[in-house]
Each structure stands twice: as C-alpha cells, then as structure tokens.
Amino acid sequence: MPPARSGIRNLTEKYLKCHPAEREQLKPLLAALEADAEPTSRAVLPGHVTCSAVVIDRARRVLHIGHKASGKLLPPGGHVEDDRTLLAAALREVCEEAGIRPRDLCLTPQLLGAPIDIDVHDIDANPAKGELAHRHFDFRFAFYITAEQTPPLVLQEEEVSGAQWLPFADVTSPTLRTKLLEAEAEGLDGQPEPINASAVIHDGHGRYLLHLRDQREGIWSPGVFALLGGGRTMDDPCLEATLRRELAEEVPSLELTGLTPYAVEEATSVDGLAVPVQVYTGRWQGDPDTIDLQEGVLLRWFTVDVLDRLGLSPGLGDLIRRHAADHSPADSPPHGRRPLRHEAPEGTELHIVGVHLYLQDEHGRTLLGLRHPDSAYAGNQWHFLAVH
C-alpha cells in the first residue's frame, strides 16, 4: 500500500503554513494530490512525489552522494516504493544508498517529522527506461546522526559514485541550502535531543502504574505494558508540556504530583528510528479502574517483583528497578488497597469463590480479560471476566 494521500496532503499543508510564499510553485503538487492517479507512482506524469533524507552530523554537515543516473551530488533519495509513509521512504533510501540504518538516525527537535524542504525540479527524459520528461516533488526530511562518531558508509555501487559531507553553506540544492541556514539560526545544530516524554508514575509504596498498549499496526511497542506519554508536537513549548498534553489526552482524570525530570532513555519508532525520550517521575495513589482511559487497553499497578512476568516495552523493567532502588517505598500500603498475595502475612491462604461473567454489547462484541502469565490455569490467555 502506498502512503496515505491524506497524510501527504497534511504534510504539504503544514509545510505551506511555515512557507506560505511557496504555495504558487507547489500548485502542481497540490493538483497531483487532488487527481485520481496515485501521486507517489513513478509512472504518473507530468510529475510525482519523491523523498530525500537530509542527514546532519555533529559538525553541521549534510551527507551528499553522487547519483550515477543524474551525475549530480545530492542527498540520498528516490522514488516511493512499498513504504508506509514518506518519511519511511526517505529512511529506506538512505539505508539502501549509503548504508546508514534507521537506528543510526533520529528526528530533529526543530522539525520533528515535517519536511524541511519540498523542492520541485525537472527530470530529463530517459529513453532507455521509456520515461518522458517530468517533474519530481521532492519531500526532504532532516535527521541527526545519533552517535558522536558518524557510522561508516556502505555505498550502493550500482547507483552511487561517491559521498561527501558538506557544510550547510555548501549544500548543492539552493532551496535546501536556504532552509538549512534559516533553521541553523533557530537551533538546528546536529545535536540530538529528547523529542518524546513519558512518566514513571508511582504511589510511593512500591507500586508502578503501567499502560497496556493496543495490539495493532502502527502502534509503538504494541500489546505490551509501557509508560504513559508520547511525542512532542510543534505546538508544545517544552517536553513537560508534551507530557502534560499526552496525559490529558490519554488519562484526562489522572492528576500527578511532584512531576520531576528523571532520566533520558532511548526508544525505537515504528520506522526503526532512534527516539530520545525524557522520562519524568510523578506520584499518584488512585484506583486505575476509575480512570477514563482514552488510549490503550488498561492501566494497572505493579510491584517490581512481578516485572519479569510481564511483556514490557524495551528497557522499561531496568528503568523501574533503577527508580525503585533510588526511592525506598513507605512501609504501609495506600489506604484501602487489598494486599497482593505476596504481601499477605506468612501462613495466610487467600481463598476466593467467584464466578465468570459473559458480557456482550449491542454490537455482538464479547468482553474478555487477559490472564496473568503466571496464572496456574491458562496463563497469558484471554478469558471471561471473573469476579469475587
């Protein structure tokens, strides 16, 4: 499936909001997005969408490669293929042409997932390929190198003749050069920074609140327990504002106290990009079942000793254990909480008589619960709800 047309249109409109003077020259692109033909297909004439990766290192230099087909020195890029998004297409191209993997790159805090430039340029006819003269509407996405040392390049010999790292002022594309110099004045410096924010939420008594994510395509770490939080938008003035906005969207009735920066961790995006995450800590002592959860499957309290039984997002177990080691819990549990089995006094046997509920809504959907992986019967399996 090609990238969604609506997503391309949204990217274009966001770009034009920042560069309104370019609307006239992008009229052919806007027309292509309204036409019936697939705008990313290389067979579509008189023009179609392409993508490029503007890879920036710590010295504020941009990777350029020699394209054998055109004889030009340009950032890695090319046609959209079976790519989920335009950004994913740009990542694939830089990996294929220069050997730089997505995990070697991260988004810039100045641009996030928006293109730094949309360039319209003419392509000469290529009789050998049966291609007429046409135009490319090139979406150019900026990435930082994550490591201090630039990873070694592995060039695609059949298409690439060489590579150079050029300072912003020497970038070969005039439109891209202008955008880079403008963005440099606003902080585009090649230094990776956190672009996501999440929260280690604890109750001060050794319990940690975790969020079970949806099990569906396009979700980061689907189907596992994770922290609440999300990605920064251009409208967020800071990462704390990002976190508070995400909490208001995901769990609007949950109010944290003592929100404090704790650590910077690294996650991996759906496209394989490295994502620096600013982790905060905050306290809450409520009942997760009373929360109006807007995203994900459920919220639950967990103690450190059961983390190894859960499916967790990468690195989360170590992060929580580190926090627990730094913050000794209070001796008594929160008022009104039933003891967990391992918390009951020695010799106590917890006997429970219960029933299962078969619940179905007006759409014929049945409500199921996921058994604990350590359950003596049908562990880690979906089942009817049980009540005491």
mmCIF file of C-alpha atoms in Angstrom:
data_model
loop_
_atom_site.group_PDB
_atom_site.id
_atom_site.type_symbol
_atom_site.label_atom_id
_atom_site.label_comp_id
_atom_site.label_asym_id
_atom_site.label_seq_id
_atom_site.Cartn_x
_atom_site.Cartn_y
_atom_site.Cartn_z
ATOM 1 C CA MET A 1 0.000 0.000 0.000
ATOM 2 C CA PRO A 2 1.366 3.459 -0.877
ATOM 3 C CA PRO A 3 1.482 6.207 1.753
ATOM 4 C CA ALA A 4 -1.946 7.638 2.516
ATOM 5 C CA ARG A 5 -2.827 10.567 0.295
ATOM 6 C CA SER A 6 -4.337 12.376 3.284
ATOM 7 C CA GLY A 7 -1.017 12.121 5.127
ATOM 8 C CA ILE A 8 0.864 13.628 2.176
ATOM 9 C CA ARG A 9 -1.689 16.408 1.942
ATOM 10 C CA ASN A 10 -1.358 17.148 5.668
ATOM 11 C CA LEU A 11 2.436 17.293 5.399
ATOM 12 C CA THR A 12 2.142 19.680 2.472
ATOM 13 C CA GLU A 13 -0.269 21.990 4.270
ATOM 14 C CA LYS A 14 1.904 22.057 7.402
ATOM 15 C CA TYR A 15 4.894 22.913 5.235
ATOM 16 C CA LEU A 16 2.996 25.702 3.476
ATOM 17 C CA LYS A 17 1.901 27.075 6.827
ATOM 18 C CA CYS A 18 5.610 27.656 7.558
ATOM 19 C CA HIS A 19 6.429 28.718 3.974
ATOM 20 C CA PRO A 20 3.292 30.424 2.594
ATOM 21 C CA ALA A 21 5.239 32.167 -0.175
ATOM 22 C CA GLU A 22 5.829 28.767 -1.850
ATOM 23 C CA ARG A 23 2.142 27.938 -2.407
ATOM 24 C CA GLU A 24 2.232 29.168 -6.007
ATOM 25 C CA GLN A 25 5.196 26.997 -7.004
ATOM 26 C CA LEU A 26 3.660 23.981 -5.242
ATOM 27 C CA LYS A 27 0.362 24.267 -7.126
ATOM 28 C CA PRO A 28 1.333 21.334 -9.421
ATOM 29 C CA LEU A 29 1.886 19.187 -6.313
ATOM 30 C CA LEU A 30 -1.454 20.239 -4.825
ATOM 31 C CA ALA A 31 -3.128 19.389 -8.140
ATOM 32 C CA ALA A 32 -1.458 15.967 -8.184
ATOM 33 C CA LEU A 33 -2.780 15.287 -4.688
ATOM 34 C CA GLU A 34 -6.323 16.022 -5.856
ATOM 35 C CA ALA A 35 -6.095 13.936 -9.045
ATOM 36 C CA ASP A 36 -7.251 10.316 -9.312
ATOM 37 C CA ALA A 37 -3.792 8.884 -10.073
ATOM 38 C CA GLU A 38 -1.523 7.697 -7.243
ATOM 39 C CA PRO A 39 0.762 10.725 -6.574
ATOM 40 C CA THR A 40 3.745 8.608 -5.476
ATOM 41 C CA SER A 41 3.785 6.331 -8.542
ATOM 42 C CA ARG A 42 6.786 6.895 -10.799
ATOM 43 C CA ALA A 43 4.526 6.158 -13.773
ATOM 44 C CA VAL A 44 2.350 9.209 -13.087
ATOM 45 C CA LEU A 45 3.037 12.203 -15.327
ATOM 46 C CA PRO A 46 3.657 15.091 -15.569
ATOM 47 C CA GLY A 47 5.003 14.743 -12.016
ATOM 48 C CA HIS A 48 5.058 12.585 -8.902
ATOM 49 C CA VAL A 49 6.249 12.609 -5.286
ATOM 50 C CA THR A 50 9.768 11.517 -4.296
ATOM 51 C CA CYS A 51 11.622 11.613 -0.950
ATOM 52 C CA SER A 52 15.100 12.507 0.288
ATOM 53 C CA ALA A 53 16.962 12.188 3.586
ATOM 54 C CA VAL A 54 18.887 15.221 4.829
ATOM 55 C CA VAL A 55 21.345 13.556 7.210
ATOM 56 C CA ILE A 56 23.135 16.023 9.511
ATOM 57 C CA ASP A 57 26.185 15.162 11.636
ATOM 58 C CA ARG A 58 27.541 16.811 14.803
ATOM 59 C CA ALA A 59 29.691 19.169 12.692
ATOM 60 C CA ARG A 60 26.579 20.549 10.923
ATOM 61 C CA ARG A 61 27.400 18.837 7.652
ATOM 62 C CA VAL A 62 24.928 17.187 5.289
ATOM 63 C CA LEU A 63 25.538 13.858 3.571
ATOM 64 C CA HIS A 64 25.623 14.058 -0.240
ATOM 65 C CA ILE A 65 26.052 11.156 -2.637
ATOM 66 C CA GLY A 66 26.914 11.089 -6.313
ATOM 67 C CA HIS A 67 23.877 9.820 -8.241
ATOM 68 C CA LYS A 68 25.120 7.931 -11.294
ATOM 69 C CA ALA A 69 21.821 8.373 -13.140
ATOM 70 C CA SER A 70 21.877 12.179 -12.991
ATOM 71 C CA GLY A 71 25.555 12.845 -12.407
ATOM 72 C CA LYS A 72 24.604 15.207 -9.576
ATOM 73 C CA LEU A 73 25.744 15.416 -5.971
ATOM 74 C CA LEU A 74 22.574 15.322 -3.829
ATOM 75 C CA PRO A 75 21.265 13.983 -0.513
ATOM 76 C CA PRO A 76 20.202 10.314 -0.670
ATOM 77 C CA GLY A 77 16.709 9.894 -2.044
ATOM 78 C CA GLY A 78 14.468 8.448 -4.692
ATOM 79 C CA HIS A 79 11.056 7.114 -5.562
ATOM 80 C CA VAL A 80 8.460 5.876 -3.097
ATOM 81 C CA GLU A 81 8.028 2.103 -3.146
ATOM 82 C CA ASP A 82 6.140 -0.110 -0.707
ATOM 83 C CA ASP A 83 6.630 2.409 2.111
ATOM 84 C CA ARG A 84 4.244 3.147 4.983
ATOM 85 C CA THR A 85 4.940 6.903 4.918
ATOM 86 C CA LEU A 86 7.063 9.399 3.012
ATOM 87 C CA LEU A 87 9.419 9.600 5.982
ATOM 88 C CA ALA A 88 9.822 5.808 5.874
ATOM 89 C CA ALA A 89 10.643 6.086 2.167
ATOM 90 C CA ALA A 90 13.397 8.608 2.912
ATOM 91 C CA LEU A 91 14.830 6.270 5.577
ATOM 92 C CA ARG A 92 14.806 3.322 3.189
ATOM 93 C CA GLU A 93 16.618 5.349 0.524
ATOM 94 C CA VAL A 94 19.430 6.476 2.823
ATOM 95 C CA CYS A 95 19.833 2.908 4.079
ATOM 96 C CA GLU A 96 19.964 1.464 0.552
ATOM 97 C CA GLU A 97 22.197 4.136 -0.977
ATOM 98 C CA ALA A 98 24.549 4.946 1.921
ATOM 99 C CA GLY A 99 24.184 2.041 4.373
ATOM 100 C CA ILE A 100 23.006 4.256 7.255
ATOM 101 C CA ARG A 101 20.425 2.322 9.277
ATOM 102 C CA PRO A 102 17.311 3.952 10.762
ATOM 103 C CA ARG A 103 18.581 3.247 14.299
ATOM 104 C CA ASP A 104 21.627 5.415 13.482
ATOM 105 C CA LEU A 105 19.303 8.398 13.000
ATOM 106 C CA CYS A 106 16.799 10.448 14.977
ATOM 107 C CA LEU A 107 14.422 13.290 14.173
ATOM 108 C CA THR A 108 15.420 16.867 14.872
ATOM 109 C CA PRO A 109 13.535 18.738 17.638
ATOM 110 C CA GLN A 110 13.184 21.734 15.336
ATOM 111 C CA LEU A 111 11.315 19.882 12.564
ATOM 112 C CA LEU A 112 10.205 16.541 14.052
ATOM 113 C CA GLY A 113 8.503 14.606 11.224
ATOM 114 C CA ALA A 114 7.810 17.599 8.959
ATOM 115 C CA PRO A 115 9.809 18.112 5.738
ATOM 116 C CA ILE A 116 12.485 20.776 5.890
ATOM 117 C CA ASP A 117 12.019 21.434 2.170
ATOM 118 C CA ILE A 118 9.694 20.463 -0.683
ATOM 119 C CA ASP A 119 11.529 21.021 -3.921
ATOM 120 C CA VAL A 120 10.086 20.927 -7.432
ATOM 121 C CA HIS A 121 12.614 20.081 -10.121
ATOM 122 C CA ASP A 122 12.568 18.869 -13.719
ATOM 123 C CA ILE A 123 13.770 15.410 -14.762
ATOM 124 C CA ASP A 124 15.028 14.842 -18.303
ATOM 125 C CA ALA A 125 13.554 12.146 -20.497
ATOM 126 C CA ASN A 126 15.198 8.716 -20.265
ATOM 127 C CA PRO A 127 14.542 6.770 -23.464
ATOM 128 C CA ALA A 128 16.412 3.725 -22.104
ATOM 129 C CA LYS A 129 13.750 3.377 -19.406
ATOM 130 C CA GLY A 130 10.906 4.616 -21.570
ATOM 131 C CA GLU A 131 10.448 7.675 -19.335
ATOM 132 C CA LEU A 132 9.305 11.034 -20.650
ATOM 133 C CA ALA A 133 10.478 14.331 -19.208
ATOM 134 C CA HIS A 134 8.621 15.018 -15.953
ATOM 135 C CA ARG A 135 8.833 16.658 -12.535
ATOM 136 C CA HIS A 136 9.700 15.440 -9.059
ATOM 137 C CA PHE A 137 8.003 16.882 -5.980
ATOM 138 C CA ASP A 138 10.757 16.001 -3.538
ATOM 139 C CA PHE A 139 9.890 15.861 0.180
ATOM 140 C CA ARG A 140 13.116 16.290 2.151
ATOM 141 C CA PHE A 141 13.241 15.124 5.776
ATOM 142 C CA ALA A 142 16.000 16.127 8.210
ATOM 143 C CA PHE A 143 17.686 13.602 10.533
ATOM 144 C CA TYR A 144 20.513 13.799 13.046
ATOM 145 C CA ILE A 145 23.199 11.154 13.427
ATOM 146 C CA THR A 146 22.640 9.695 16.914
ATOM 147 C CA ALA A 147 26.253 8.790 17.730
ATOM 148 C CA GLU A 148 29.120 11.241 18.093
ATOM 149 C CA GLN A 149 31.073 9.272 15.506
ATOM 150 C CA THR A 150 29.466 9.122 12.073
ATOM 151 C CA PRO A 151 28.732 5.499 11.116
ATOM 152 C CA PRO A 152 30.755 4.111 8.194
ATOM 153 C CA LEU A 153 29.079 4.463 4.820
ATOM 154 C CA VAL A 154 28.311 1.439 2.650
ATOM 155 C CA LEU A 155 27.534 2.879 -0.772
ATOM 156 C CA GLN A 156 25.230 1.213 -3.297
ATOM 157 C CA GLU A 157 27.774 0.776 -6.090
ATOM 158 C CA GLU A 158 25.286 0.289 -8.930
ATOM 159 C CA GLU A 159 23.658 3.687 -8.265
ATOM 160 C CA VAL A 160 26.131 5.736 -6.196
ATOM 161 C CA SER A 161 29.529 7.006 -7.343
ATOM 162 C CA GLY A 162 30.797 8.527 -4.081
ATOM 163 C CA ALA A 163 29.865 10.530 -0.984
ATOM 164 C CA GLN A 164 30.733 13.858 0.647
ATOM 165 C CA TRP A 165 29.739 15.664 3.860
ATOM 166 C CA LEU A 166 29.089 19.319 3.007
ATOM 167 C CA PRO A 167 28.575 22.297 5.384
ATOM 168 C CA PHE A 168 25.160 23.931 5.255
ATOM 169 C CA ALA A 169 26.511 26.815 3.180
ATOM 170 C CA ASP A 170 27.824 24.397 0.525
ATOM 171 C CA VAL A 171 24.713 22.246 0.125
ATOM 172 C CA THR A 172 24.127 21.825 -3.599
ATOM 173 C CA SER A 173 20.337 22.382 -3.659
ATOM 174 C CA PRO A 174 19.588 26.135 -3.419
ATOM 175 C CA THR A 175 16.176 25.647 -1.766
ATOM 176 C CA LEU A 176 17.526 23.172 0.777
ATOM 177 C CA ARG A 177 20.580 25.337 1.471
ATOM 178 C CA THR A 178 18.334 28.294 2.270
ATOM 179 C CA LYS A 179 16.136 26.230 4.608
ATOM 180 C CA LEU A 180 19.142 24.780 6.438
ATOM 181 C CA LEU A 181 20.730 28.182 7.033
ATOM 182 C CA GLU A 182 17.396 29.524 8.306
ATOM 183 C CA ALA A 183 16.931 26.535 10.603
ATOM 184 C CA GLU A 184 20.501 26.805 11.866
ATOM 185 C CA ALA A 185 19.642 30.218 13.296
ATOM 186 C CA GLU A 186 16.782 28.504 15.182
ATOM 187 C CA GLY A 187 18.966 25.807 16.700
ATOM 188 C CA LEU A 188 19.445 23.144 14.008
ATOM 189 C CA ASP A 189 22.902 22.110 15.221
ATOM 190 C CA GLY A 190 23.258 18.348 14.757
ATOM 191 C CA GLN A 191 22.983 17.637 18.496
ATOM 192 C CA PRO A 192 20.306 15.002 19.298
ATOM 193 C CA GLU A 193 17.788 15.976 21.973
ATOM 194 C CA PRO A 194 14.755 14.225 23.513
ATOM 195 C CA ILE A 195 11.666 14.566 21.335
ATOM 196 C CA ASN A 196 9.344 12.326 23.384
ATOM 197 C CA ALA A 197 8.310 12.460 27.043
ATOM 198 C CA SER A 198 6.978 9.756 29.363
ATOM 199 C CA ALA A 199 6.286 9.356 33.081
ATOM 200 C CA VAL A 200 7.286 6.779 35.694
ATOM 201 C CA ILE A 201 4.149 7.022 37.852
ATOM 202 C CA HIS A 202 4.458 5.505 41.337
ATOM 203 C CA ASP A 203 2.424 5.620 44.533
ATOM 204 C CA GLY A 204 5.321 5.990 46.992
ATOM 205 C CA HIS A 205 4.616 2.476 48.333
ATOM 206 C CA GLY A 206 6.459 0.404 45.748
ATOM 207 C CA ARG A 207 3.797 0.217 43.061
ATOM 208 C CA TYR A 208 4.187 1.470 39.482
ATOM 209 C CA LEU A 209 1.378 2.358 37.082
ATOM 210 C CA LEU A 210 1.750 0.743 33.655
ATOM 211 C CA HIS A 211 -0.287 1.142 30.492
ATOM 212 C CA LEU A 212 -1.118 -1.841 28.249
ATOM 213 C CA ARG A 213 -0.809 -0.632 24.681
ATOM 214 C CA ASP A 214 -3.104 -1.543 21.800
ATOM 215 C CA GLN A 215 -2.202 -4.597 19.727
ATOM 216 C CA ARG A 216 -2.482 -3.137 16.247
ATOM 217 C CA GLU A 217 -0.380 -1.956 13.339
ATOM 218 C CA GLY A 218 1.263 1.452 13.615
ATOM 219 C CA ILE A 219 1.470 1.399 17.448
ATOM 220 C CA TRP A 220 4.846 1.660 19.153
ATOM 221 C CA SER A 221 5.577 -1.498 21.164
ATOM 222 C CA PRO A 222 2.088 -2.928 20.535
ATOM 223 C CA GLY A 223 0.493 -5.265 23.066
ATOM 224 C CA VAL A 224 2.966 -4.675 25.909
ATOM 225 C CA PHE A 225 2.979 -2.668 29.112
ATOM 226 C CA ALA A 226 4.623 0.755 28.814
ATOM 227 C CA LEU A 227 4.765 4.187 30.413
ATOM 228 C CA LEU A 228 2.209 6.853 29.634
ATOM 229 C CA GLY A 229 3.472 9.620 27.383
ATOM 230 C CA GLY A 230 4.149 10.394 23.728
ATOM 231 C CA GLY A 231 5.813 12.532 21.108
ATOM 232 C CA ARG A 232 6.382 16.249 21.047
ATOM 233 C CA THR A 233 4.479 18.409 18.575
ATOM 234 C CA MET A 234 5.490 21.754 17.124
ATOM 235 C CA ASP A 235 2.899 23.412 19.364
ATOM 236 C CA ASP A 236 4.473 22.115 22.607
ATOM 237 C CA PRO A 237 6.692 24.800 24.194
ATOM 238 C CA CYS A 238 8.711 22.195 26.153
ATOM 239 C CA LEU A 239 8.816 18.480 26.931
ATOM 240 C CA GLU A 240 6.950 18.867 30.219
ATOM 241 C CA ALA A 241 4.151 20.458 28.199
ATOM 242 C CA THR A 242 4.338 17.463 25.848
ATOM 243 C CA LEU A 243 3.877 15.057 28.744
ATOM 244 C CA ARG A 244 1.021 17.016 30.312
ATOM 245 C CA ARG A 245 -0.758 17.217 26.944
ATOM 246 C CA GLU A 246 -0.315 13.466 26.376
ATOM 247 C CA LEU A 247 -1.632 12.658 29.867
ATOM 248 C CA ALA A 248 -4.623 14.932 29.310
ATOM 249 C CA GLU A 249 -5.356 13.052 26.074
ATOM 250 C CA GLU A 250 -4.750 9.508 27.361
ATOM 251 C CA VAL A 251 -5.895 9.702 31.007
ATOM 252 C CA PRO A 252 -7.714 13.031 31.444
ATOM 253 C CA SER A 253 -8.764 12.409 35.071
ATOM 254 C CA LEU A 254 -5.313 11.393 36.335
ATOM 255 C CA GLU A 255 -3.547 14.234 38.153
ATOM 256 C CA LEU A 256 0.114 13.771 39.063
ATOM 257 C CA THR A 257 2.037 15.456 41.861
ATOM 258 C CA GLY A 258 5.749 16.104 42.048
ATOM 259 C CA LEU A 259 6.446 15.866 38.318
ATOM 260 C CA THR A 260 10.257 15.847 38.006
ATOM 261 C CA PRO A 261 12.759 15.022 35.220
ATOM 262 C CA TYR A 262 14.398 11.683 35.981
ATOM 263 C CA ALA A 263 16.353 10.226 33.037
ATOM 264 C CA VAL A 264 16.814 10.266 29.274
ATOM 265 C CA GLU A 265 16.147 6.896 27.645
ATOM 266 C CA GLU A 266 16.153 5.762 24.020
ATOM 267 C CA ALA A 267 13.219 4.073 22.301
ATOM 268 C CA THR A 268 12.683 2.888 18.737
ATOM 269 C CA SER A 269 9.953 4.251 16.499
ATOM 270 C CA VAL A 270 7.683 2.238 14.204
ATOM 271 C CA ASP A 271 10.043 3.160 11.351
ATOM 272 C CA GLY A 272 13.120 1.989 13.300
ATOM 273 C CA LEU A 273 14.384 5.487 14.166
ATOM 274 C CA ALA A 274 16.141 6.119 17.466
ATOM 275 C CA VAL A 275 13.900 8.238 19.719
ATOM 276 C CA PRO A 276 15.464 10.036 22.718
ATOM 277 C CA VAL A 277 12.853 10.162 25.498
ATOM 278 C CA GLN A 278 12.815 12.499 28.502
ATOM 279 C CA VAL A 279 11.456 10.428 31.394
ATOM 280 C CA TYR A 280 9.760 12.207 34.298
ATOM 281 C CA THR A 281 8.609 10.822 37.626
ATOM 282 C CA GLY A 282 5.359 11.680 39.365
ATOM 283 C CA ARG A 283 3.129 10.393 42.179
ATOM 284 C CA TRP A 284 -0.440 9.194 42.136
ATOM 285 C CA GLN A 285 -2.351 6.951 44.538
ATOM 286 C CA GLY A 286 -5.676 6.414 42.821
ATOM 287 C CA ASP A 287 -7.590 3.425 41.501
ATOM 288 C CA PRO A 288 -6.786 2.756 37.798
ATOM 289 C CA ASP A 289 -10.299 1.377 37.265
ATOM 290 C CA THR A 290 -11.720 4.851 37.900
ATOM 291 C CA ILE A 291 -9.642 6.422 35.129
ATOM 292 C CA ASP A 292 -11.350 7.307 31.858
ATOM 293 C CA LEU A 293 -8.728 5.664 29.649
ATOM 294 C CA GLN A 294 -8.798 7.173 26.152
ATOM 295 C CA GLU A 295 -5.945 5.212 24.548
ATOM 296 C CA GLY A 296 -4.649 1.698 25.055
ATOM 297 C CA VAL A 297 -6.260 -1.296 26.752
ATOM 298 C CA LEU A 298 -5.904 -0.864 30.512
ATOM 299 C CA LEU A 299 -3.959 0.638 33.439
ATOM 300 C CA ARG A 300 -2.685 -1.457 36.343
ATOM 301 C CA TRP A 301 -0.447 -1.118 39.395
ATOM 302 C CA PHE A 302 2.535 -3.499 39.529
ATOM 303 C CA THR A 303 5.304 -4.102 42.039
ATOM 304 C CA VAL A 304 8.921 -4.578 40.997
ATOM 305 C CA ASP A 305 8.982 -8.301 41.801
ATOM 306 C CA VAL A 306 6.412 -9.134 39.084
ATOM 307 C CA LEU A 307 8.012 -7.162 36.239
ATOM 308 C CA ASP A 308 9.802 -10.216 34.851
ATOM 309 C CA ARG A 309 6.423 -11.894 34.278
ATOM 310 C CA LEU A 310 5.099 -9.081 32.091
ATOM 311 C CA GLY A 311 5.559 -8.165 28.471
ATOM 312 C CA LEU A 312 7.274 -4.780 28.770
ATOM 313 C CA SER A 313 8.492 -2.205 26.292
ATOM 314 C CA PRO A 314 12.278 -2.487 25.810
ATOM 315 C CA GLY A 315 14.328 -1.265 28.782
ATOM 316 C CA LEU A 316 11.297 -0.478 30.948
ATOM 317 C CA GLY A 317 11.988 -3.157 33.556
ATOM 318 C CA ASP A 318 15.523 -1.886 34.169
ATOM 319 C CA LEU A 319 14.283 1.710 34.346
ATOM 320 C CA ILE A 320 11.670 0.911 37.004
ATOM 321 C CA ARG A 321 14.094 -1.232 39.018
ATOM 322 C CA ARG A 322 16.581 1.636 38.956
ATOM 323 C CA HIS A 323 13.933 4.049 40.191
ATOM 324 C CA ALA A 324 12.844 1.621 42.908
ATOM 325 C CA ALA A 325 16.438 1.241 44.096
ATOM 326 C CA ASP A 326 16.745 5.025 44.362
ATOM 327 C CA HIS A 327 13.394 5.511 46.126
ATOM 328 C CA SER A 328 12.610 3.284 49.103
ATOM 329 C CA PRO A 329 8.817 2.792 49.410
ATOM 330 C CA ALA A 330 6.878 3.747 52.524
ATOM 331 C CA ASP A 331 6.184 0.846 54.889
ATOM 332 C CA SER A 332 2.385 0.872 54.724
ATOM 333 C CA PRO A 333 0.305 0.394 51.568
ATOM 334 C CA PRO A 334 -2.112 3.124 50.451
ATOM 335 C CA HIS A 335 -5.315 3.277 52.452
ATOM 336 C CA GLY A 336 -7.993 0.862 51.308
ATOM 337 C CA ARG A 337 -5.814 -1.279 48.994
ATOM 338 C CA ARG A 338 -6.214 -5.044 49.278
ATOM 339 C CA PRO A 339 -2.893 -6.862 49.858
ATOM 340 C CA LEU A 340 -1.439 -8.778 46.960
ATOM 341 C CA ARG A 341 -0.775 -12.476 47.533
ATOM 342 C CA HIS A 342 2.920 -11.998 48.236
ATOM 343 C CA GLU A 343 2.104 -9.135 50.660
ATOM 344 C CA ALA A 344 -0.192 -11.202 52.913
ATOM 345 C CA PRO A 345 1.177 -12.266 56.334
ATOM 346 C CA GLU A 346 3.144 -15.515 56.363
ATOM 347 C CA GLY A 347 0.862 -18.533 56.535
ATOM 348 C CA THR A 348 -2.147 -16.731 55.081
ATOM 349 C CA GLU A 349 -4.143 -18.593 52.440
ATOM 350 C CA LEU A 350 -6.268 -16.406 50.206
ATOM 351 C CA HIS A 351 -9.436 -18.356 49.411
ATOM 352 C CA ILE A 352 -11.715 -16.869 46.784
ATOM 353 C CA VAL A 353 -15.083 -18.021 45.491
ATOM 354 C CA GLY A 354 -16.015 -16.395 42.228
ATOM 355 C CA VAL A 355 -18.000 -16.533 39.019
ATOM 356 C CA HIS A 356 -17.292 -15.747 35.399
ATOM 357 C CA LEU A 357 -19.238 -13.126 33.504
ATOM 358 C CA TYR A 358 -20.242 -13.351 29.875
ATOM 359 C CA LEU A 359 -20.668 -9.737 28.762
ATOM 360 C CA GLN A 360 -21.748 -8.751 25.255
ATOM 361 C CA ASP A 361 -22.576 -5.313 23.890
ATOM 362 C CA GLU A 362 -25.179 -4.306 21.314
ATOM 363 C CA HIS A 363 -22.638 -4.852 18.512
ATOM 364 C CA GLY A 364 -22.127 -8.518 19.431
ATOM 365 C CA ARG A 365 -18.675 -7.921 20.936
ATOM 366 C CA THR A 366 -17.688 -10.019 23.949
ATOM 367 C CA LEU A 367 -15.610 -8.538 26.777
ATOM 368 C CA LEU A 368 -12.559 -10.668 27.683
ATOM 369 C CA GLY A 369 -9.701 -10.349 30.174
ATOM 370 C CA LEU A 370 -6.061 -11.421 29.740
ATOM 371 C CA ARG A 371 -4.908 -13.870 32.416
ATOM 372 C CA HIS A 372 -1.652 -13.197 34.232
ATOM 373 C CA PRO A 373 1.247 -15.071 32.591
ATOM 374 C CA ASP A 374 1.961 -16.778 35.932
ATOM 375 C CA SER A 375 -1.631 -17.991 36.402
ATOM 376 C CA ALA A 376 -1.946 -21.637 37.423
ATOM 377 C CA TYR A 377 -4.640 -22.122 34.778
ATOM 378 C CA ALA A 378 -4.484 -20.863 31.185
ATOM 379 C CA GLY A 379 -1.785 -18.290 31.878
ATOM 380 C CA ASN A 380 -1.446 -15.432 29.386
ATOM 381 C CA GLN A 381 -4.759 -16.416 27.769
ATOM 382 C CA TRP A 382 -7.896 -14.376 27.156
ATOM 383 C CA HIS A 383 -10.910 -15.461 29.229
ATOM 384 C CA PHE A 384 -14.304 -14.341 30.538
ATOM 385 C CA LEU A 385 -14.144 -11.827 33.360
ATOM 386 C CA ALA A 386 -14.021 -13.220 36.898
ATOM 387 C CA VAL A 387 -15.474 -11.550 39.983
ATOM 388 C CA HIS A 388 -15.186 -12.331 43.671
#
